[in-house]
């Protein structure tokens, strides 16, 4: 651990996904997670979930 208490950078690789939350007035928000990996990557799936069907990372632990 470093002096600030944070783990070394090697334990936090660069992100390969982004998340977008789409809001509407008539339906629950929709969170979509998608890959930003290079095109030659094998990652092709997107993940989507409606508001209320997902929880925070802290609650999942």
mmCIF file with all atom_site columns, N, CA and C in Angstrom:
data_model
loop_
_atom_site.group_PDB
_atom_site.id
_atom_site.type_symbol
_atom_site.label_atom_id
_atom_site.label_alt_id
_atom_site.label_comp_id
_atom_site.label_asym_id
_atom_site.label_entity_id
_atom_site.label_seq_id
_atom_site.pdbx_PDB_ins_code
_atom_site.Cartn_x
_atom_site.Cartn_y
_atom_site.Cartn_z
_atom_site.occupancy
_atom_site.B_iso_or_equiv
_atom_site.pdbx_formal_charge
_atom_site.auth_seq_id
_atom_site.auth_comp_id
_atom_site.auth_asym_id
_atom_site.auth_atom_id
_atom_site.pdbx_PDB_model_num
ATOM 1   N N  . UNK A 1 1  ? 0.838   -1.172  0.000   1.00 0.00 ? 1  UNK A N  1
ATOM 2   C CA . UNK A 1 1  ? 0.000   0.000   0.000   1.00 0.00 ? 1  UNK A CA 1
ATOM 3   C C  . UNK A 1 1  ? 0.887   1.242   0.000   1.00 0.00 ? 1  UNK A C  1
ATOM 4   N N  . UNK A 1 2  ? 0.361   2.290   -0.582  1.00 0.00 ? 2  UNK A N  1
ATOM 5   C CA . UNK A 1 2  ? 1.112   3.543   -0.622  1.00 0.00 ? 2  UNK A CA 1
ATOM 6   C C  . UNK A 1 2  ? 0.842   4.345   0.637   1.00 0.00 ? 2  UNK A C  1
ATOM 7   N N  . UNK A 1 3  ? 1.522   5.474   0.764   1.00 0.00 ? 3  UNK A N  1
ATOM 8   C CA . UNK A 1 3  ? 1.387   6.318   1.948   1.00 0.00 ? 3  UNK A CA 1
ATOM 9   C C  . UNK A 1 3  ? -0.039  6.829   2.113   1.00 0.00 ? 3  UNK A C  1
ATOM 10  N N  . UNK A 1 4  ? -0.790  6.954   1.037   1.00 0.00 ? 4  UNK A N  1
ATOM 11  C CA . UNK A 1 4  ? -2.161  7.454   1.130   1.00 0.00 ? 4  UNK A CA 1
ATOM 12  C C  . UNK A 1 4  ? -3.148  6.348   1.496   1.00 0.00 ? 4  UNK A C  1
ATOM 13  N N  . UNK A 1 5  ? -2.679  5.128   1.549   1.00 0.00 ? 5  UNK A N  1
ATOM 14  C CA . UNK A 1 5  ? -3.562  4.016   1.882   1.00 0.00 ? 5  UNK A CA 1
ATOM 15  C C  . UNK A 1 5  ? -4.194  3.378   0.664   1.00 0.00 ? 5  UNK A C  1
ATOM 16  N N  . UNK A 1 6  ? -3.892  3.878   -0.520  1.00 0.00 ? 6  UNK A N  1
ATOM 17  C CA . UNK A 1 6  ? -4.446  3.313   -1.747  1.00 0.00 ? 6  UNK A CA 1
ATOM 18  C C  . UNK A 1 6  ? -3.600  2.135   -2.206  1.00 0.00 ? 6  UNK A C  1
ATOM 19  N N  . UNK A 1 7  ? -4.235  1.127   -2.797  1.00 0.00 ? 7  UNK A N  1
ATOM 20  C CA . UNK A 1 7  ? -3.465  0.010   -3.333  1.00 0.00 ? 7  UNK A CA 1
ATOM 21  C C  . UNK A 1 7  ? -2.619  0.482   -4.508  1.00 0.00 ? 7  UNK A C  1
ATOM 22  N N  . UNK A 1 8  ? -1.541  -0.223  -4.827  1.00 0.00 ? 8  UNK A N  1
ATOM 23  C CA . UNK A 1 8  ? -0.706  0.144   -5.980  1.00 0.00 ? 8  UNK A CA 1
ATOM 24  C C  . UNK A 1 8  ? -1.506  0.156   -7.267  1.00 0.00 ? 8  UNK A C  1
ATOM 25  N N  . UNK A 1 9  ? -1.068  0.954   -8.229  1.00 0.00 ? 9  UNK A N  1
ATOM 26  C CA . UNK A 1 9  ? -1.771  1.087   -9.506  1.00 0.00 ? 9  UNK A CA 1
ATOM 27  C C  . UNK A 1 9  ? -1.940  -0.247  -10.213 1.00 0.00 ? 9  UNK A C  1
ATOM 28  N N  . UNK A 1 10 ? -1.027  -1.191  -10.011 1.00 0.00 ? 10 UNK A N  1
ATOM 29  C CA . UNK A 1 10 ? -1.113  -2.495  -10.672 1.00 0.00 ? 10 UNK A CA 1
ATOM 30  C C  . UNK A 1 10 ? -2.379  -3.243  -10.268 1.00 0.00 ? 10 UNK A C  1
ATOM 31  N N  . UNK A 1 11 ? -2.938  -2.939  -9.109  1.00 0.00 ? 11 UNK A N  1
ATOM 32  C CA . UNK A 1 11 ? -4.160  -3.597  -8.657  1.00 0.00 ? 11 UNK A CA 1
ATOM 33  C C  . UNK A 1 11 ? -5.405  -2.956  -9.266  1.00 0.00 ? 11 UNK A C  1
ATOM 34  N N  . UNK A 1 12 ? -5.250  -1.824  -9.946  1.00 0.00 ? 12 UNK A N  1
ATOM 35  C CA . UNK A 1 12 ? -6.364  -1.127  -10.588 1.00 0.00 ? 12 UNK A CA 1
ATOM 36  C C  . UNK A 1 12 ? -6.060  -0.953  -12.065 1.00 0.00 ? 12 UNK A C  1
ATOM 37  N N  . UNK A 1 13 ? -6.304  -1.985  -12.866 1.00 0.00 ? 13 UNK A N  1
ATOM 38  C CA . UNK A 1 13 ? -6.015  -1.869  -14.300 1.00 0.00 ? 13 UNK A CA 1
ATOM 39  C C  . UNK A 1 13 ? -6.901  -0.814  -14.949 1.00 0.00 ? 13 UNK A C  1
ATOM 40  N N  . UNK A 1 14 ? -6.504  -0.348  -16.094 1.00 0.00 ? 14 UNK A N  1
ATOM 41  C CA . UNK A 1 14 ? -7.291  0.644   -16.827 1.00 0.00 ? 14 UNK A CA 1
ATOM 42  C C  . UNK A 1 14 ? -8.682  0.083   -17.109 1.00 0.00 ? 14 UNK A C  1
ATOM 43  N N  . UNK A 1 15 ? -9.706  0.910   -17.024 1.00 0.00 ? 15 UNK A N  1
ATOM 44  C CA . UNK A 1 15 ? -11.059 0.417   -17.269 1.00 0.00 ? 15 UNK A CA 1
ATOM 45  C C  . UNK A 1 15 ? -11.232 -0.050  -18.714 1.00 0.00 ? 15 UNK A C  1
ATOM 46  N N  . UNK A 1 16 ? -11.996 -1.099  -18.890 1.00 0.00 ? 16 UNK A N  1
ATOM 47  C CA . UNK A 1 16 ? -12.294 -1.603  -20.228 1.00 0.00 ? 16 UNK A CA 1
ATOM 48  C C  . UNK A 1 16 ? -13.782 -1.526  -20.519 1.00 0.00 ? 16 UNK A C  1
ATOM 49  N N  . UNK A 1 17 ? -14.539 -0.920  -19.601 1.00 0.00 ? 17 UNK A N  1
ATOM 50  C CA . UNK A 1 17 ? -15.975 -0.779  -19.783 1.00 0.00 ? 17 UNK A CA 1
ATOM 51  C C  . UNK A 1 17 ? -16.416 0.614   -19.355 1.00 0.00 ? 17 UNK A C  1
ATOM 52  N N  . UNK A 1 18 ? -17.518 1.065   -19.922 1.00 0.00 ? 18 UNK A N  1
ATOM 53  C CA . UNK A 1 18 ? -18.169 2.297   -19.516 1.00 0.00 ? 18 UNK A CA 1
ATOM 54  C C  . UNK A 1 18 ? -19.622 1.978   -19.219 1.00 0.00 ? 18 UNK A C  1
ATOM 55  N N  . UNK A 1 19 ? -20.230 2.812   -18.401 1.00 0.00 ? 19 UNK A N  1
ATOM 56  C CA . UNK A 1 19 ? -21.646 2.646   -18.080 1.00 0.00 ? 19 UNK A CA 1
ATOM 57  C C  . UNK A 1 19 ? -22.386 3.926   -18.430 1.00 0.00 ? 19 UNK A C  1
ATOM 58  N N  . UNK A 1 20 ? -23.566 3.774   -18.987 1.00 0.00 ? 20 UNK A N  1
ATOM 59  C CA . UNK A 1 20 ? -24.425 4.898   -19.339 1.00 0.00 ? 20 UNK A CA 1
ATOM 60  C C  . UNK A 1 20 ? -25.783 4.644   -18.705 1.00 0.00 ? 20 UNK A C  1
ATOM 61  N N  . UNK A 1 21 ? -26.331 5.661   -18.028 1.00 0.00 ? 21 UNK A N  1
ATOM 62  C CA . UNK A 1 21 ? -27.664 5.545   -17.452 1.00 0.00 ? 21 UNK A CA 1
ATOM 63  C C  . UNK A 1 21 ? -28.599 6.430   -18.271 1.00 0.00 ? 21 UNK A C  1
ATOM 64  N N  . UNK A 1 22 ? -29.613 5.801   -18.865 1.00 0.00 ? 22 UNK A N  1
ATOM 65  C CA . UNK A 1 22 ? -30.603 6.517   -19.664 1.00 0.00 ? 22 UNK A CA 1
ATOM 66  C C  . UNK A 1 22 ? -31.853 6.709   -18.825 1.00 0.00 ? 22 UNK A C  1
ATOM 67  N N  . UNK A 1 23 ? -32.317 7.941   -18.726 1.00 0.00 ? 23 UNK A N  1
ATOM 68  C CA . UNK A 1 23 ? -33.514 8.229   -17.938 1.00 0.00 ? 23 UNK A CA 1
ATOM 69  C C  . UNK A 1 23 ? -34.695 8.522   -18.858 1.00 0.00 ? 23 UNK A C  1
ATOM 70  N N  . UNK A 1 24 ? -35.868 8.106   -18.414 1.00 0.00 ? 24 UNK A N  1
ATOM 71  C CA . UNK A 1 24 ? -37.116 8.420   -19.113 1.00 0.00 ? 24 UNK A CA 1
ATOM 72  C C  . UNK A 1 24 ? -38.151 8.815   -18.083 1.00 0.00 ? 24 UNK A C  1
ATOM 73  N N  . UNK A 1 25 ? -39.188 9.501   -18.540 1.00 0.00 ? 25 UNK A N  1
ATOM 74  C CA . UNK A 1 25 ? -40.265 9.885   -17.633 1.00 0.00 ? 25 UNK A CA 1
ATOM 75  C C  . UNK A 1 25 ? -41.256 8.747   -17.406 1.00 0.00 ? 25 UNK A C  1
ATOM 76  N N  . UNK A 1 26 ? -41.371 7.845   -18.389 1.00 0.00 ? 26 UNK A N  1
ATOM 77  C CA . UNK A 1 26 ? -42.418 6.832   -18.322 1.00 0.00 ? 26 UNK A CA 1
ATOM 78  C C  . UNK A 1 26 ? -41.946 5.450   -17.876 1.00 0.00 ? 26 UNK A C  1
ATOM 79  N N  . UNK A 1 27 ? -40.647 5.193   -17.890 1.00 0.00 ? 27 UNK A N  1
ATOM 80  C CA . UNK A 1 27 ? -40.132 3.876   -17.516 1.00 0.00 ? 27 UNK A CA 1
ATOM 81  C C  . UNK A 1 27 ? -38.963 4.032   -16.557 1.00 0.00 ? 27 UNK A C  1
ATOM 82  N N  . UNK A 1 28 ? -38.584 2.941   -15.866 1.00 0.00 ? 28 UNK A N  1
ATOM 83  C CA . UNK A 1 28 ? -37.407 3.008   -14.986 1.00 0.00 ? 28 UNK A CA 1
ATOM 84  C C  . UNK A 1 28 ? -36.153 3.340   -15.787 1.00 0.00 ? 28 UNK A C  1
ATOM 85  N N  . UNK A 1 29 ? -35.163 3.953   -15.120 1.00 0.00 ? 29 UNK A N  1
ATOM 86  C CA . UNK A 1 29 ? -33.880 4.235   -15.764 1.00 0.00 ? 29 UNK A CA 1
ATOM 87  C C  . UNK A 1 29 ? -33.265 2.929   -16.263 1.00 0.00 ? 29 UNK A C  1
ATOM 88  N N  . UNK A 1 30 ? -32.462 3.023   -17.312 1.00 0.00 ? 30 UNK A N  1
ATOM 89  C CA . UNK A 1 30 ? -31.792 1.861   -17.879 1.00 0.00 ? 30 UNK A CA 1
ATOM 90  C C  . UNK A 1 30 ? -30.291 2.094   -17.824 1.00 0.00 ? 30 UNK A C  1
ATOM 91  N N  . UNK A 1 31 ? -29.558 1.208   -17.155 1.00 0.00 ? 31 UNK A N  1
ATOM 92  C CA . UNK A 1 31 ? -28.101 1.283   -17.067 1.00 0.00 ? 31 UNK A CA 1
ATOM 93  C C  . UNK A 1 31 ? -27.523 0.264   -18.041 1.00 0.00 ? 31 UNK A C  1
ATOM 94  N N  . UNK A 1 32 ? -26.687 0.731   -18.969 1.00 0.00 ? 32 UNK A N  1
ATOM 95  C CA . UNK A 1 32 ? -26.047 -0.148  -19.938 1.00 0.00 ? 32 UNK A CA 1
ATOM 96  C C  . UNK A 1 32 ? -24.541 -0.078  -19.742 1.00 0.00 ? 32 UNK A C  1
ATOM 97  N N  . UNK A 1 33 ? -23.908 -1.238  -19.631 1.00 0.00 ? 33 UNK A N  1
ATOM 98  C CA . UNK A 1 33 ? -22.455 -1.343  -19.488 1.00 0.00 ? 33 UNK A CA 1
ATOM 99  C C  . UNK A 1 33 ? -21.931 -1.942  -20.783 1.00 0.00 ? 33 UNK A C  1
ATOM 100 N N  . UNK A 1 34 ? -20.945 -1.278  -21.377 1.00 0.00 ? 34 UNK A N  1
ATOM 101 C CA . UNK A 1 34 ? -20.409 -1.773  -22.638 1.00 0.00 ? 34 UNK A CA 1
ATOM 102 C C  . UNK A 1 34 ? -18.887 -1.689  -22.649 1.00 0.00 ? 34 UNK A C  1
ATOM 103 N N  . UNK A 1 35 ? -18.275 -2.481  -23.493 1.00 0.00 ? 35 UNK A N  1
ATOM 104 C CA . UNK A 1 35 ? -16.821 -2.584  -23.586 1.00 0.00 ? 35 UNK A CA 1
ATOM 105 C C  . UNK A 1 35 ? -16.245 -1.417  -24.381 1.00 0.00 ? 35 UNK A C  1
ATOM 106 N N  . UNK A 1 36 ? -15.087 -0.927  -23.923 1.00 0.00 ? 36 UNK A N  1
ATOM 107 C CA . UNK A 1 36 ? -14.330 0.059   -24.691 1.00 0.00 ? 36 UNK A CA 1
ATOM 108 C C  . UNK A 1 36 ? -12.981 -0.550  -25.087 1.00 0.00 ? 36 UNK A C  1
ATOM 109 N N  . UNK A 1 37 ? -12.899 -1.884  -25.013 1.00 0.00 ? 37 UNK A N  1
ATOM 110 C CA . UNK A 1 37 ? -11.677 -2.597  -25.394 1.00 0.00 ? 37 UNK A CA 1
ATOM 111 C C  . UNK A 1 37 ? -11.458 -2.448  -26.892 1.00 0.00 ? 37 UNK A C  1
ATOM 112 N N  . UNK A 1 38 ? -10.252 -2.693  -27.331 1.00 0.00 ? 38 UNK A N  1
ATOM 113 C CA . UNK A 1 38 ? -9.927  -2.568  -28.745 1.00 0.00 ? 38 UNK A CA 1
ATOM 114 C C  . UNK A 1 38 ? -10.800 -3.487  -29.591 1.00 0.00 ? 38 UNK A C  1
ATOM 115 N N  . UNK A 1 39 ? -10.922 -3.143  -30.860 1.00 0.00 ? 39 UNK A N  1
ATOM 116 C CA . UNK A 1 39 ? -11.784 -3.914  -31.762 1.00 0.00 ? 39 UNK A CA 1
ATOM 117 C C  . UNK A 1 39 ? -11.352 -5.364  -31.922 1.00 0.00 ? 39 UNK A C  1
ATOM 118 N N  . UNK A 1 40 ? -10.078 -5.650  -31.730 1.00 0.00 ? 40 UNK A N  1
ATOM 119 C CA . UNK A 1 40 ? -9.615  -7.026  -31.886 1.00 0.00 ? 40 UNK A CA 1
ATOM 120 C C  . UNK A 1 40 ? -9.861  -7.868  -30.635 1.00 0.00 ? 40 UNK A C  1
ATOM 121 N N  . UNK A 1 41 ? -10.484 -7.267  -29.623 1.00 0.00 ? 41 UNK A N  1
ATOM 122 C CA . UNK A 1 41 ? -10.818 -7.981  -28.396 1.00 0.00 ? 41 UNK A CA 1
ATOM 123 C C  . UNK A 1 41 ? -11.998 -8.919  -28.653 1.00 0.00 ? 41 UNK A C  1
ATOM 124 N N  . UNK A 1 42 ? -12.091 -9.970  -27.858 1.00 0.00 ? 42 UNK A N  1
ATOM 125 C CA . UNK A 1 42 ? -13.191 -10.915 -27.994 1.00 0.00 ? 42 UNK A CA 1
ATOM 126 C C  . UNK A 1 42 ? -14.455 -10.455 -27.264 1.00 0.00 ? 42 UNK A C  1
ATOM 127 N N  . UNK A 1 43 ? -14.392 -9.332  -26.563 1.00 0.00 ? 43 UNK A N  1
ATOM 128 C CA . UNK A 1 43 ? -15.538 -8.846  -25.791 1.00 0.00 ? 43 UNK A CA 1
ATOM 129 C C  . UNK A 1 43 ? -16.558 -8.238  -26.737 1.00 0.00 ? 43 UNK A C  1
ATOM 130 N N  . UNK A 1 44 ? -17.768 -8.810  -26.766 1.00 0.00 ? 44 UNK A N  1
ATOM 131 C CA . UNK A 1 44 ? -18.798 -8.300  -27.665 1.00 0.00 ? 44 UNK A CA 1
ATOM 132 C C  . UNK A 1 44 ? -20.133 -8.074  -26.981 1.00 0.00 ? 44 UNK A C  1
ATOM 133 N N  . UNK A 1 45 ? -20.275 -8.454  -25.724 1.00 0.00 ? 45 UNK A N  1
ATOM 134 C CA . UNK A 1 45 ? -21.572 -8.377  -25.060 1.00 0.00 ? 45 UNK A CA 1
ATOM 135 C C  . UNK A 1 45 ? -21.769 -7.046  -24.334 1.00 0.00 ? 45 UNK A C  1
ATOM 136 N N  . UNK A 1 46 ? -23.015 -6.599  -24.301 1.00 0.00 ? 46 UNK A N  1
ATOM 137 C CA . UNK A 1 46 ? -23.409 -5.448  -23.503 1.00 0.00 ? 46 UNK A CA 1
ATOM 138 C C  . UNK A 1 46 ? -24.286 -5.975  -22.384 1.00 0.00 ? 46 UNK A C  1
ATOM 139 N N  . UNK A 1 47 ? -24.325 -5.270  -21.274 1.00 0.00 ? 47 UNK A N  1
ATOM 140 C CA . UNK A 1 47 ? -25.173 -5.640  -20.149 1.00 0.00 ? 47 UNK A CA 1
ATOM 141 C C  . UNK A 1 47 ? -26.111 -4.472  -19.884 1.00 0.00 ? 47 UNK A C  1
ATOM 142 N N  . UNK A 1 48 ? -27.405 -4.741  -19.785 1.00 0.00 ? 48 UNK A N  1
ATOM 143 C CA . UNK A 1 48 ? -28.379 -3.697  -19.474 1.00 0.00 ? 48 UNK A CA 1
ATOM 144 C C  . UNK A 1 48 ? -29.256 -4.149  -18.324 1.00 0.00 ? 48 UNK A C  1
ATOM 145 N N  . UNK A 1 49 ? -29.642 -3.185  -17.472 1.00 0.00 ? 49 UNK A N  1
ATOM 146 C CA . UNK A 1 49 ? -30.526 -3.485  -16.342 1.00 0.00 ? 49 UNK A CA 1
ATOM 147 C C  . UNK A 1 49 ? -31.414 -2.288  -16.073 1.00 0.00 ? 49 UNK A C  1
ATOM 148 N N  . UNK A 1 50 ? -32.664 -2.547  -15.785 1.00 0.00 ? 50 UNK A N  1
ATOM 149 C CA . UNK A 1 50 ? -33.610 -1.477  -15.452 1.00 0.00 ? 50 UNK A CA 1
ATOM 150 C C  . UNK A 1 50 ? -33.440 -1.076  -13.994 1.00 0.00 ? 50 UNK A C  1
ATOM 151 N N  . UNK A 1 51 ? -33.714 0.192   -13.716 1.00 0.00 ? 51 UNK A N  1
ATOM 152 C CA . UNK A 1 51 ? -33.638 0.712   -12.352 1.00 0.00 ? 51 UNK A CA 1
ATOM 153 C C  . UNK A 1 51 ? -34.463 -0.165  -11.415 1.00 0.00 ? 51 UNK A C  1
ATOM 154 N N  . UNK A 1 52 ? -33.898 -0.456  -10.269 1.00 0.00 ? 52 UNK A N  1
ATOM 155 C CA . UNK A 1 52 ? -34.570 -1.308  -9.302  1.00 0.00 ? 52 UNK A CA 1
ATOM 156 C C  . UNK A 1 52 ? -34.125 -2.758  -9.372  1.00 0.00 ? 52 UNK A C  1
ATOM 157 N N  . UNK A 1 53 ? -33.465 -3.148  -10.478 1.00 0.00 ? 53 UNK A N  1
ATOM 158 C CA . UNK A 1 53 ? -33.009 -4.532  -10.603 1.00 0.00 ? 53 UNK A CA 1
ATOM 159 C C  . UNK A 1 53 ? -31.509 -4.662  -10.359 1.00 0.00 ? 53 UNK A C  1
ATOM 160 N N  . UNK A 1 54 ? -30.861 -3.576  -9.958  1.00 0.00 ? 54 UNK A N  1
ATOM 161 C CA . UNK A 1 54 ? -29.432 -3.608  -9.662  1.00 0.00 ? 54 UNK A CA 1
ATOM 162 C C  . UNK A 1 54 ? -29.180 -2.923  -8.322  1.00 0.00 ? 54 UNK A C  1
ATOM 163 N N  . UNK A 1 55 ? -28.000 -3.155  -7.756  1.00 0.00 ? 55 UNK A N  1
ATOM 164 C CA . UNK A 1 55 ? -27.665 -2.576  -6.471  1.00 0.00 ? 55 UNK A CA 1
ATOM 165 C C  . UNK A 1 55 ? -26.238 -2.040  -6.502  1.00 0.00 ? 55 UNK A C  1
ATOM 166 N N  . UNK A 1 56 ? -25.870 -1.284  -5.488  1.00 0.00 ? 56 UNK A N  1
ATOM 167 C CA . UNK A 1 56 ? -24.524 -0.738  -5.416  1.00 0.00 ? 56 UNK A CA 1
ATOM 168 C C  . UNK A 1 56 ? -23.512 -1.847  -5.114  1.00 0.00 ? 56 UNK A C  1
ATOM 169 N N  . UNK A 1 57 ? -22.264 -1.598  -5.455  1.00 0.00 ? 57 UNK A N  1
ATOM 170 C CA . UNK A 1 57 ? -21.207 -2.565  -5.183  1.00 0.00 ? 57 UNK A CA 1
ATOM 171 C C  . UNK A 1 57 ? -21.108 -2.844  -3.684  1.00 0.00 ? 57 UNK A C  1
ATOM 172 N N  . UNK A 1 58 ? -21.236 -1.807  -2.885  1.00 0.00 ? 58 UNK A N  1
ATOM 173 C CA . UNK A 1 58 ? -21.148 -1.985  -1.434  1.00 0.00 ? 58 UNK A CA 1
ATOM 174 C C  . UNK A 1 58 ? -22.239 -2.920  -0.901  1.00 0.00 ? 58 UNK A C  1
ATOM 175 N N  . UNK A 1 59 ? -23.440 -2.828  -1.458  1.00 0.00 ? 59 UNK A N  1
ATOM 176 C CA . UNK A 1 59 ? -24.536 -3.697  -1.027  1.00 0.00 ? 59 UNK A CA 1
ATOM 177 C C  . UNK A 1 59 ? -24.369 -5.127  -1.518  1.00 0.00 ? 59 UNK A C  1
ATOM 178 N N  . UNK A 1 60 ? -23.639 -5.322  -2.616  1.00 0.00 ? 60 UNK A N  1
ATOM 179 C CA . UNK A 1 60 ? -23.435 -6.659  -3.157  1.00 0.00 ? 60 UNK A CA 1
ATOM 180 C C  . UNK A 1 60 ? -22.375 -7.441  -2.412  1.00 0.00 ? 60 UNK A C  1
ATOM 181 N N  . UNK A 1 61 ? -21.547 -6.729  -1.682  1.00 0.00 ? 61 UNK A N  1
ATOM 182 C CA . UNK A 1 61 ? -20.448 -7.420  -0.966  1.00 0.00 ? 61 UNK A CA 1
ATOM 183 C C  . UNK A 1 61 ? -20.928 -8.105  0.243   1.00 0.00 ? 61 UNK A C  1
#
